[in-house]
Coordinates of C-alpha atoms in Angstrom, one line a residue:
X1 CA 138.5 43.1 123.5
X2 CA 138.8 47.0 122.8
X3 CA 135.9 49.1 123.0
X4 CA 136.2 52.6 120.5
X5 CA 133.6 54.9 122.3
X6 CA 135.8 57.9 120.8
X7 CA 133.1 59.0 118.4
X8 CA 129.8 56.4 118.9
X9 CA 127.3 56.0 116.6
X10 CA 124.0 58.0 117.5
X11 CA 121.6 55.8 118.8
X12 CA 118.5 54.3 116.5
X13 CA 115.1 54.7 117.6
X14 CA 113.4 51.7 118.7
X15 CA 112.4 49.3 116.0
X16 CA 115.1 50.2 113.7
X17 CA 115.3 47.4 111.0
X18 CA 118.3 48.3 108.5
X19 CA 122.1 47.0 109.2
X20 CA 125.3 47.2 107.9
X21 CA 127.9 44.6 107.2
X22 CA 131.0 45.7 105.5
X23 CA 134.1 43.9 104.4
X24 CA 137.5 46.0 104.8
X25 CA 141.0 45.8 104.0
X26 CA 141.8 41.5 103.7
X27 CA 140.6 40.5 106.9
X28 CA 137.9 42.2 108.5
X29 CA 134.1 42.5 109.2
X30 CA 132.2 45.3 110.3
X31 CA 128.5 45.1 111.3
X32 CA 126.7 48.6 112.6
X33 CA 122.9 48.4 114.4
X34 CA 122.8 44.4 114.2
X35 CA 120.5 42.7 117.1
X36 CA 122.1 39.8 119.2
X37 CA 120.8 37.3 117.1
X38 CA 122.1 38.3 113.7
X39 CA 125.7 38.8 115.2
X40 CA 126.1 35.4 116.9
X41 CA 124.9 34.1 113.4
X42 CA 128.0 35.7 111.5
X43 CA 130.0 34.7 114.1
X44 CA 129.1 31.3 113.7
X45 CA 129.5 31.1 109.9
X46 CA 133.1 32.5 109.9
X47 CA 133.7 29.6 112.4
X48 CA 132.3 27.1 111.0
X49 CA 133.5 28.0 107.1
X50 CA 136.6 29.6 107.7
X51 CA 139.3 27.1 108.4
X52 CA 141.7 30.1 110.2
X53 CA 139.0 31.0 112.8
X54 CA 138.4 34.7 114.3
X55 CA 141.5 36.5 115.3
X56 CA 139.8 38.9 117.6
X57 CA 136.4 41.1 117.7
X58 CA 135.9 44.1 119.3
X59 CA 133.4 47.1 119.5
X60 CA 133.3 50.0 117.3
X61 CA 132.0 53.5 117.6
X62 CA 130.4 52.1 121.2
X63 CA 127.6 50.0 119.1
X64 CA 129.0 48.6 116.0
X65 CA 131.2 45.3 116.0
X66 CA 134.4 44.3 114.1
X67 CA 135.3 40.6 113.5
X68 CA 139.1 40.4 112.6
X69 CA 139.8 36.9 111.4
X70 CA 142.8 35.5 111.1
X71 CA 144.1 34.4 107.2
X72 CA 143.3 37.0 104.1
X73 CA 140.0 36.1 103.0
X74 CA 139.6 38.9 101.1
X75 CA 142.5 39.1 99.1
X76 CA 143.4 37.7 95.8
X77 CA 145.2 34.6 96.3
X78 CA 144.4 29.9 96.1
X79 CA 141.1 28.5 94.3
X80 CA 140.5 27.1 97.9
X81 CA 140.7 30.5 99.5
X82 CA 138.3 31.8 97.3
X83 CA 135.6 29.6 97.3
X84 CA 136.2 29.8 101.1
X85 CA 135.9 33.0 101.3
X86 CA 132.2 33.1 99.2
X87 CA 131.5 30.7 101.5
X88 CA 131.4 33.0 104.3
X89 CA 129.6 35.1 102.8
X90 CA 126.9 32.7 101.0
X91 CA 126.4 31.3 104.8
X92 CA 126.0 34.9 106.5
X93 CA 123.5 35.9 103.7
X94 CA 121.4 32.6 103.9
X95 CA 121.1 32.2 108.1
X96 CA 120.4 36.0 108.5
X97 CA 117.4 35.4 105.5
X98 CA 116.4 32.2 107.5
X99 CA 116.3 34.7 110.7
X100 CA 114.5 37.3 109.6
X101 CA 117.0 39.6 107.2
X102 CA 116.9 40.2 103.8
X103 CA 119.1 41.6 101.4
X104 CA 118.5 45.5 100.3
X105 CA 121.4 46.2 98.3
X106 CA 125.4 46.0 98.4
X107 CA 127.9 48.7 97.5
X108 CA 131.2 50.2 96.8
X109 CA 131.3 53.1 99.8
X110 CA 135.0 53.7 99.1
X111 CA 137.5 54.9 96.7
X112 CA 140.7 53.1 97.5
X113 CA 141.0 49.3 97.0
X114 CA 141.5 48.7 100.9
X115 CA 137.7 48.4 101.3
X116 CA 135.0 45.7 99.4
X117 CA 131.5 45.7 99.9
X118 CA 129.2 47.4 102.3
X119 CA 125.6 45.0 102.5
X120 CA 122.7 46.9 103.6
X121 CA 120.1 44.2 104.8
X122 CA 116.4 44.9 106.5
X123 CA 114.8 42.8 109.2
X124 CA 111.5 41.7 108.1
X125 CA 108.5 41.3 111.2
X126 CA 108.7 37.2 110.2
X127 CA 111.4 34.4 109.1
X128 CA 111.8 32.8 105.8
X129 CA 112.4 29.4 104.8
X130 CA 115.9 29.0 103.4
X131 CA 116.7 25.0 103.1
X132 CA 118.8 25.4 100.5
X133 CA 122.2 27.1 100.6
X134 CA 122.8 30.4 98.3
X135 CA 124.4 29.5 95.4
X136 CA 127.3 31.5 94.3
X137 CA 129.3 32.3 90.7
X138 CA 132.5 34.2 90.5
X139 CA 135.2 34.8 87.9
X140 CA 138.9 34.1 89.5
X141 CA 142.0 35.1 88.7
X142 CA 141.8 35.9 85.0
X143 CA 139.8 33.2 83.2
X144 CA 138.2 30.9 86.2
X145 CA 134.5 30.7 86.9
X146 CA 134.3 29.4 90.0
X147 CA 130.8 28.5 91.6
X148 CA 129.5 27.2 94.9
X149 CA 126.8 25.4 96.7
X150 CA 126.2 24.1 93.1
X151 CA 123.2 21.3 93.1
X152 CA 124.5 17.8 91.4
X153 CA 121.4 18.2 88.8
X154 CA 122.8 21.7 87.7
X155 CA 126.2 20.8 86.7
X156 CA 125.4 19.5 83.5
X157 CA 122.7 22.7 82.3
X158 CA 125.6 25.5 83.9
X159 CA 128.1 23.6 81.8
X160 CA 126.5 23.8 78.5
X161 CA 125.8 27.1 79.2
X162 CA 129.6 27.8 79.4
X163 CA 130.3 25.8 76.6
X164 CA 127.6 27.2 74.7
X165 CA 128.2 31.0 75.2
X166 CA 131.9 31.1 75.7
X167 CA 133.0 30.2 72.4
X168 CA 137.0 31.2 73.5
X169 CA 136.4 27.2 74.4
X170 CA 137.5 25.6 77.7
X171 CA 140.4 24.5 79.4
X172 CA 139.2 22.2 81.7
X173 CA 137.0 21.7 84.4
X174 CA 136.4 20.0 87.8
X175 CA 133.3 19.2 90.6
X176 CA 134.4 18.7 94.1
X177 CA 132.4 19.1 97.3
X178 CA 129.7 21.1 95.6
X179 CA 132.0 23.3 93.6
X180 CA 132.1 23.4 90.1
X181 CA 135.0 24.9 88.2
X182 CA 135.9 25.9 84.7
X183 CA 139.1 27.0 83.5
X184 CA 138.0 28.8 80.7
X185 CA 140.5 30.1 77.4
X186 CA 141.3 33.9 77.3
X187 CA 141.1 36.3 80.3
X188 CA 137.5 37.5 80.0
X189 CA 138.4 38.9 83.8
X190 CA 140.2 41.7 81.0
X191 CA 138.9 41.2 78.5
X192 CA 138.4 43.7 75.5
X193 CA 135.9 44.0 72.4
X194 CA 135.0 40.3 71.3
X195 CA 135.4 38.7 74.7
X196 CA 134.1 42.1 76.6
X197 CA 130.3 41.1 75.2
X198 CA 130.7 37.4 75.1
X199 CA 131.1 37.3 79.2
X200 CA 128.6 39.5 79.4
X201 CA 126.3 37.1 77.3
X202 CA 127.4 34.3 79.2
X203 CA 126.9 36.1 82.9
X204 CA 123.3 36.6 81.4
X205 CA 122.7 33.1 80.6
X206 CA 124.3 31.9 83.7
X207 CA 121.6 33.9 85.6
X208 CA 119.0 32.8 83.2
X209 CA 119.8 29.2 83.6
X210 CA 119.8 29.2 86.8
X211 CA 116.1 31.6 87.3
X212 CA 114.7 28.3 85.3
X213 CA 115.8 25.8 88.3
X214 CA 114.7 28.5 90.5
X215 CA 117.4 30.4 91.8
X216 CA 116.9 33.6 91.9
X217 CA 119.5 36.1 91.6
X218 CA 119.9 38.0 95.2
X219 CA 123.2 40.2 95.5
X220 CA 126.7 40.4 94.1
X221 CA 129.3 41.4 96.2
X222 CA 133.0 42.6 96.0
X223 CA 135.3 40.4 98.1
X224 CA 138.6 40.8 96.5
X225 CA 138.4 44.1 94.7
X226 CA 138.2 42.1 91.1
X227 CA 134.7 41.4 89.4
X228 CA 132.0 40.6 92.1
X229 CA 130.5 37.4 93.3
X230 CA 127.0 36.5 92.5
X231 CA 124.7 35.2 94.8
X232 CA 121.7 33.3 94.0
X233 CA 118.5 32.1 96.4
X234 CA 116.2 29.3 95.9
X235 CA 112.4 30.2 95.6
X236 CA 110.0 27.7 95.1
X237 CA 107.7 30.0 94.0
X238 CA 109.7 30.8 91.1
X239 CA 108.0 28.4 88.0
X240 CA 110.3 25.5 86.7
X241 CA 111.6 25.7 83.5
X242 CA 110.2 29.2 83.6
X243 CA 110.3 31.3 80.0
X244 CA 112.3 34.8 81.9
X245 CA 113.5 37.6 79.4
X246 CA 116.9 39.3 80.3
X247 CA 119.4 41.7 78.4
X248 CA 122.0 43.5 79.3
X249 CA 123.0 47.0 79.5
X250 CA 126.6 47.8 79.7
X251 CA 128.6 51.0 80.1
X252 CA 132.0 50.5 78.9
X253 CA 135.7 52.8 78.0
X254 CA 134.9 57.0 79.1
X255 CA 131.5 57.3 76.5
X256 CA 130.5 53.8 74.8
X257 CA 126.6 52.1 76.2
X258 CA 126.5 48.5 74.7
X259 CA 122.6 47.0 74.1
X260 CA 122.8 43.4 74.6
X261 CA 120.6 40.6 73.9
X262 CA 117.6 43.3 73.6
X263 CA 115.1 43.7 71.3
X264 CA 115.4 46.3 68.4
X265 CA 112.5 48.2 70.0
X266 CA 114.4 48.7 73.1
X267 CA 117.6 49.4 71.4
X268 CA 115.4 52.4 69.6
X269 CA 114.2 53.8 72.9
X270 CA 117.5 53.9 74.4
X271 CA 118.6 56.2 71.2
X272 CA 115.5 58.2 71.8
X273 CA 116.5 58.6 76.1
X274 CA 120.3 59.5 74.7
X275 CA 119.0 61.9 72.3
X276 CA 116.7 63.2 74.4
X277 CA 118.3 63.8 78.3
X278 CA 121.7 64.0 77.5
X279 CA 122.9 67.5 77.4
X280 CA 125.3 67.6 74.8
X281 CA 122.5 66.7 72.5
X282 CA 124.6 63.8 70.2
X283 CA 125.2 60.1 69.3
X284 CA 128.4 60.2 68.0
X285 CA 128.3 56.6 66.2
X286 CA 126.4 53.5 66.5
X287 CA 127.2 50.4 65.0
X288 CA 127.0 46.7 66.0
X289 CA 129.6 45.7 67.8
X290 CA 130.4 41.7 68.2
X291 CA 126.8 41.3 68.3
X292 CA 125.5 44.0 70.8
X293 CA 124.6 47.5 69.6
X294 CA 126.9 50.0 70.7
X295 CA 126.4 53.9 71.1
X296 CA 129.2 56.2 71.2
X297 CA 128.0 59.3 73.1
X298 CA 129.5 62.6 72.8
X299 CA 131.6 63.6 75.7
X300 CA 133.2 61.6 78.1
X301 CA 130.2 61.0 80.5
X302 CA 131.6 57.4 82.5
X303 CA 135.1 59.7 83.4
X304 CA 133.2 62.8 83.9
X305 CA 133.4 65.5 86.7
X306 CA 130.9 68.7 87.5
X307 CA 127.7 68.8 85.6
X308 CA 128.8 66.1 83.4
X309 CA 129.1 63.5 86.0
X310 CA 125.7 64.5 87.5
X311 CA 124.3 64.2 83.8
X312 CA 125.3 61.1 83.6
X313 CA 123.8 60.0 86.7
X314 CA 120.6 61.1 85.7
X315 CA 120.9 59.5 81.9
X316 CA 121.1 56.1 83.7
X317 CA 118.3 57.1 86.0
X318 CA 116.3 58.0 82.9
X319 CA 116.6 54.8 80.9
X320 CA 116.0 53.1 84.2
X321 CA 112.6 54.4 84.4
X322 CA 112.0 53.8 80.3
X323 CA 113.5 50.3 80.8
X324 CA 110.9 50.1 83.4
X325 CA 108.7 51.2 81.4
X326 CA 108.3 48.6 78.3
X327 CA 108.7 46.0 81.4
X328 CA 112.3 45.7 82.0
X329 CA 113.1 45.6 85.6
X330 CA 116.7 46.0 86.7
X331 CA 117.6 43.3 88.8
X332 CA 121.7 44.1 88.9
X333 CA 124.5 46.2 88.5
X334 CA 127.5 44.1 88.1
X335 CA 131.3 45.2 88.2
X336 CA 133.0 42.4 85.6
X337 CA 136.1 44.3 86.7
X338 CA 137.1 47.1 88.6
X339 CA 139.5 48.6 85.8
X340 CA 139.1 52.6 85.4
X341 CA 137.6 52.2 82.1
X342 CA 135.2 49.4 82.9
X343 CA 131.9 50.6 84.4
X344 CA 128.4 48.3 85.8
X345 CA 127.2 46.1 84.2
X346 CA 123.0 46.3 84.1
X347 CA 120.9 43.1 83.9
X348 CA 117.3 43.6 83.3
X349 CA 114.3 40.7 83.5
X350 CA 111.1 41.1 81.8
X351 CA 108.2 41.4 83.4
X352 CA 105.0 43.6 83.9
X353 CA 105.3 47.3 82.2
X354 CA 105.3 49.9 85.0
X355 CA 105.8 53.5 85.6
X356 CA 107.8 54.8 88.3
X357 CA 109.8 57.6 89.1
X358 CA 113.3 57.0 90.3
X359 CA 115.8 59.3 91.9
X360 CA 119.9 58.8 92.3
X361 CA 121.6 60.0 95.4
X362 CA 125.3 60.4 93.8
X363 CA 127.9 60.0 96.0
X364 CA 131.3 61.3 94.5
X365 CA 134.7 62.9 94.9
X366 CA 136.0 62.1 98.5
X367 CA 133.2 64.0 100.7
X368 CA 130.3 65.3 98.3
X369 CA 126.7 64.0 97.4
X370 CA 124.6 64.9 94.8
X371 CA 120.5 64.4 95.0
X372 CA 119.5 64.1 91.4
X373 CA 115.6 63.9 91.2
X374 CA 115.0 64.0 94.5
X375 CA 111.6 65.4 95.5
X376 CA 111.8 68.2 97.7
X377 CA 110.6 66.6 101.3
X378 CA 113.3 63.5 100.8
X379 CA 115.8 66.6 100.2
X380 CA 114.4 68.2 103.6
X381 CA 114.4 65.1 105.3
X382 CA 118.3 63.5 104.0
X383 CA 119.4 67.3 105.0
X384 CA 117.8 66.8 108.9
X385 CA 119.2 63.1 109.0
X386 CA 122.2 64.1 107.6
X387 CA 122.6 66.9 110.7
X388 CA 121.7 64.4 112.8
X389 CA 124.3 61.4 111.9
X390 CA 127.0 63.0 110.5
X391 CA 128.6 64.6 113.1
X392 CA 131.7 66.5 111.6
X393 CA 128.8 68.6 110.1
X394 CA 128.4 70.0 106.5
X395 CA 130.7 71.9 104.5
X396 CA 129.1 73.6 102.1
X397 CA 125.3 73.0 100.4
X398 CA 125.1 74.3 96.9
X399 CA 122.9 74.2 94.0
X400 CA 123.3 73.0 90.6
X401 CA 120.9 74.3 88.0
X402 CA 120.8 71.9 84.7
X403 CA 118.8 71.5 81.7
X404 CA 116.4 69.0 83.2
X405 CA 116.1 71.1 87.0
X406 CA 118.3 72.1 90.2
X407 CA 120.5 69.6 92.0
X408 CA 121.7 69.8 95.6
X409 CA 124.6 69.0 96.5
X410 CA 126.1 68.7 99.8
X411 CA 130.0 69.1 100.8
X412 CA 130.6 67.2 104.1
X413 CA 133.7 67.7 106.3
X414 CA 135.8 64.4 107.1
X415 CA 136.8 61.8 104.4
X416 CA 133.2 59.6 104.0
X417 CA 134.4 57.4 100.7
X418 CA 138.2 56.9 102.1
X419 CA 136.6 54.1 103.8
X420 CA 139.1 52.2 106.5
X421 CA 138.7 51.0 109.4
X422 CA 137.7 54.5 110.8
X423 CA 135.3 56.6 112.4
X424 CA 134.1 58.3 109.3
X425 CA 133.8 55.1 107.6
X426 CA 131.7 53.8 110.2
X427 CA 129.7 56.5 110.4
X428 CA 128.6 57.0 107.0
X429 CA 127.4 53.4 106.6
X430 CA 125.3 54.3 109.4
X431 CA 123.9 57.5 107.9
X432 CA 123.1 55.4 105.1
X433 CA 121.8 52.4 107.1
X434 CA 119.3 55.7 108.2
X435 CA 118.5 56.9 105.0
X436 CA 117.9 53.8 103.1
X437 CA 115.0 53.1 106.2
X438 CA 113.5 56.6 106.4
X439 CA 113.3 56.9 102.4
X440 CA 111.3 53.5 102.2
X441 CA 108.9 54.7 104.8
X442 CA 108.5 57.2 102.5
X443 CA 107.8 54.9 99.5
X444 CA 111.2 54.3 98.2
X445 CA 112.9 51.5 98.4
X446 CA 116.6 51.0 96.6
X447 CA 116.8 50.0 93.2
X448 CA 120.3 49.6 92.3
X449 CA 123.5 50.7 93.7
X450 CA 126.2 50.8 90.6
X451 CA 129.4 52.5 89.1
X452 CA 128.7 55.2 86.4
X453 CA 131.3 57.6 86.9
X454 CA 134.6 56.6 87.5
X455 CA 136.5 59.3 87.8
X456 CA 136.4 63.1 88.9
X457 CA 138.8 64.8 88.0
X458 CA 139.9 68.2 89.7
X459 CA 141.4 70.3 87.0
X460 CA 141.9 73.2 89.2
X461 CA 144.4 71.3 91.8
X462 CA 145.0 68.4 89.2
X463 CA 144.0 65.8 91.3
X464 CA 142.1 62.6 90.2
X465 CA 139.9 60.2 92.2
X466 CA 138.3 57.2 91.9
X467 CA 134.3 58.0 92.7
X468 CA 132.2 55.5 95.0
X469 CA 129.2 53.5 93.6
X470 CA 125.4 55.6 93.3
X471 CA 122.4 54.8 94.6
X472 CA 118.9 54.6 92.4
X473 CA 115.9 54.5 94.3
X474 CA 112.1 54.0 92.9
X475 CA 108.8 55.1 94.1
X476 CA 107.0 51.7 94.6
X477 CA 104.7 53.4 97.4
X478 CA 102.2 51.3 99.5
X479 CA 99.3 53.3 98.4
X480 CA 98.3 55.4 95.3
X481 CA 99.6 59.1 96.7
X482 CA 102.2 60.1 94.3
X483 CA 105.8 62.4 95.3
X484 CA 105.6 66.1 94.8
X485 CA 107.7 66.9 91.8
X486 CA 111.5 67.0 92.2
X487 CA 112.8 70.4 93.5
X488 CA 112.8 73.0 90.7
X489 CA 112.7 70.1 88.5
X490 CA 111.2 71.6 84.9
X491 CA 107.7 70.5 83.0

């Protein structure tokens, strides 16, 4: 085994409880500030659900760990492979829960295809009970939902769900060692206007239907660079048969927001957030489209670069907190496919009304971020952690003044977002492993990680890059004391 002490990892302090588990090029997993017992356990489920076995492992950055299995797990290929390769991942998420860790969020951190999805996960003081593998639902190839783990009495409801909401029909359909399979017609993996909204209905239900037998939607994750998996965790707490609300919110081409499956009252206060925060002041058309409600916004704010891109951050973060507000909760951001003109896809459940505040960290071209909302003693404190765990230093640290307050934005050097199996890859995830755990001690915990922008586009030097997902966090503090107001943000 190699060990890369050529640029280690600052150390944690004591009691640290966040880790990182990325999945890179077709074949390899990285895990940065793990504990002995959550490594052996993703050791063990690669062994015992990957046919291939482990190639190698080896140390990273003098505290990190890379497994290098053998086989291409994470590359497009067989029906078997795939399921096989959820598998993995379905096992890792459910015996690191039953030991203690539990899913914070998963994420995009690079531009190029080379890279999947980075899992953050926190150790909690006490185990849960997890008897019942994760469930998983993914779209293969072009027109195959494929989903694992599936309980005998849930065939039949998932079915009619498809059947039901995919009205393209079906091709045909098998159930073999707890995977169910469903060769649907079309190619809703690309698919365009009509079929565009009906699998984003049927996604819905399929996370509806399965809330009412108690599984409760937990992660999705990118394993193949295509649309992302969907993982789902029993909770017996969860009411059978239980009545949940969901729509769907769902940012499509360089300027169009589709409403779907939403009341008209919410439709009308998304107008009212458009009209209201976005800079350029206009709808230009809105019209029902195959059954959602589409709005055509003026500009190009999903292939955006500048102020746009950061406006568009903070729309999203806007109708976040009115979503929030008349009791929708986002529970997802969901890439259906990782085409250029195909952005997240936002699932919200109803529940209680509540008002929080919620600020985006935006993490864009190849080496920049943007703090959008940010209160000013996060902004102090991401600038000291950043000193501390980034050690090629910063750049350049700017301000952006806009219509709704002043953004800061910090240039680092290195290449954070070209992701790799490299030192700055490996130390950003750790930076963020640190900033996801300091901002919840201060009351913020991550709400969503999604793709808004998905381009920047350099005029000047004509370049053009993909950008890297976003985070959203919300206030959702311990105790009543409320965050000081953004900095220079304007009543």
């Amino acid at each position: 085994m190699g060990n890369d002490t050529s640029l280690p990892l600052a150390q944690v302090p004591p009691g640290f409880s966040t880790m990182c588990i990325s999945l890179h090029h077709t074949d390899s997993i990285t895990v940065l500030h793990h504990d002995t017992g959550a490594l052996s356990t993703i050791r063990q489920a690669i062994v015992d659900n990957w046919p291939d076995g482990i190639q190698r492992e080896m140390a990273i950055c003098g505290s990190g760990w890379m497994f290098k299995v053998k086989g291409t797990p994470f590359f497009t290929s067989s029906s078997s492979s795939s399921s096989q390769a959820r598998q993995i991942i379905a096992v890792i998420l459910q015996n690191l829960y039953s030991i203690g860790w539990k899913i914070v969020i998963s994420c995009d951190l690079a531009r190029f295809d080379a890279d999947k999805s980075s899992m953050f996960l926190k150790r909690s003081p006490s185990n849960f009970s997890s008897v019942h593998p994760f469930v998983c639902v993914g779209l293969t190839r072009s027109d195959e939902l494929q989903i694992i783990n599936l309980p005998s009495q849930l065939i039949e409801p998932l079915k009619q769900v498809v059947y039901q909401f995919w009205t393209k029909g079906i091709q045909n359909e098998s159930y073999e060692n707890g995977v169910l399979e469903i060769k649907m017609a079309g190619k809703p993996l690309f698919a365009t206007d009509l079929q565009s909204v009906m699998v984003k209905v049927l996604l819905q239900n399929i996370i509806a239907t399965l809330h009412r037998f108690q599984y409760v939607y937990t992660v999705n994750v990118n394993l193949k660079s295509t649309a992302d998996s969907l993982y789902f965790r029993y909770d017996p707490n969860v009411p059978v048969n239980g009545a949940a609300q969901f729509c769907t919110i769902s940012l499509n081409r360089t300027d169009r927001l589709q409403v779907i499956c939403a009341p008209e009252a919410i439709v009308n206060m998304i107008r009212g957030v458009i009209q209201t925060v976005w800079s350029h002041g206009k709808i230009q058309e809105e019209k029902d489209h195959h059954g959602s409600w589409e709005f055509r916004i003026s500009g190009n704010p999903w292939h955006s670069w500048k102020e746009e891109s950061v406006m568009a951050r903070y729309l999203i973060l806007k109708i976040l907190e009115a979503m929030l507000e008349q009791g929708w909760h986002n529970i997802a951001a969901i890439d259906i496919s990782r085409r250029a003109t195909e952005k997240s896809v936002l699932i919200f459940q109803q529940r209680e009304p509540r008002r929080c505040p919620i600020m985006c960290l935006g993490l864009t071209d190849a080496e920049k971020f943007l703090l959008i909302n940010m209160p000013t003693q996060l902004v102090d404190l991401f600038k000291q952690i950043l000193l501390s765990r980034w050690p090629k230093g910063i750049r350049e640290e700017s301000v952006m003044n806009l219509s709704f307050g002043s953004v800061r934005q910090f240039m680092l050097k290195g290449w954070p977002w070209n992701g790799g199996l490299s030192n700055d890859a490996y130390h950003i995830r750790s930076f963020l492993c640190n900033i996801i755990e300091a901002f919840a001690g201060q009351g913020w915990r991550v709400l969503i990680a999604g793709d808004v922008s998905a381009k920047y586009i350099d005029q000047d030097k004509g370049s053009d890059h993909t950008d890297v997902h976003s985070f959203w966090f919300i206030y959702e503090p311990n105790t009543t004391q409320q965050p000081t107001a953004p900095n220079g943000e304007k009543s």
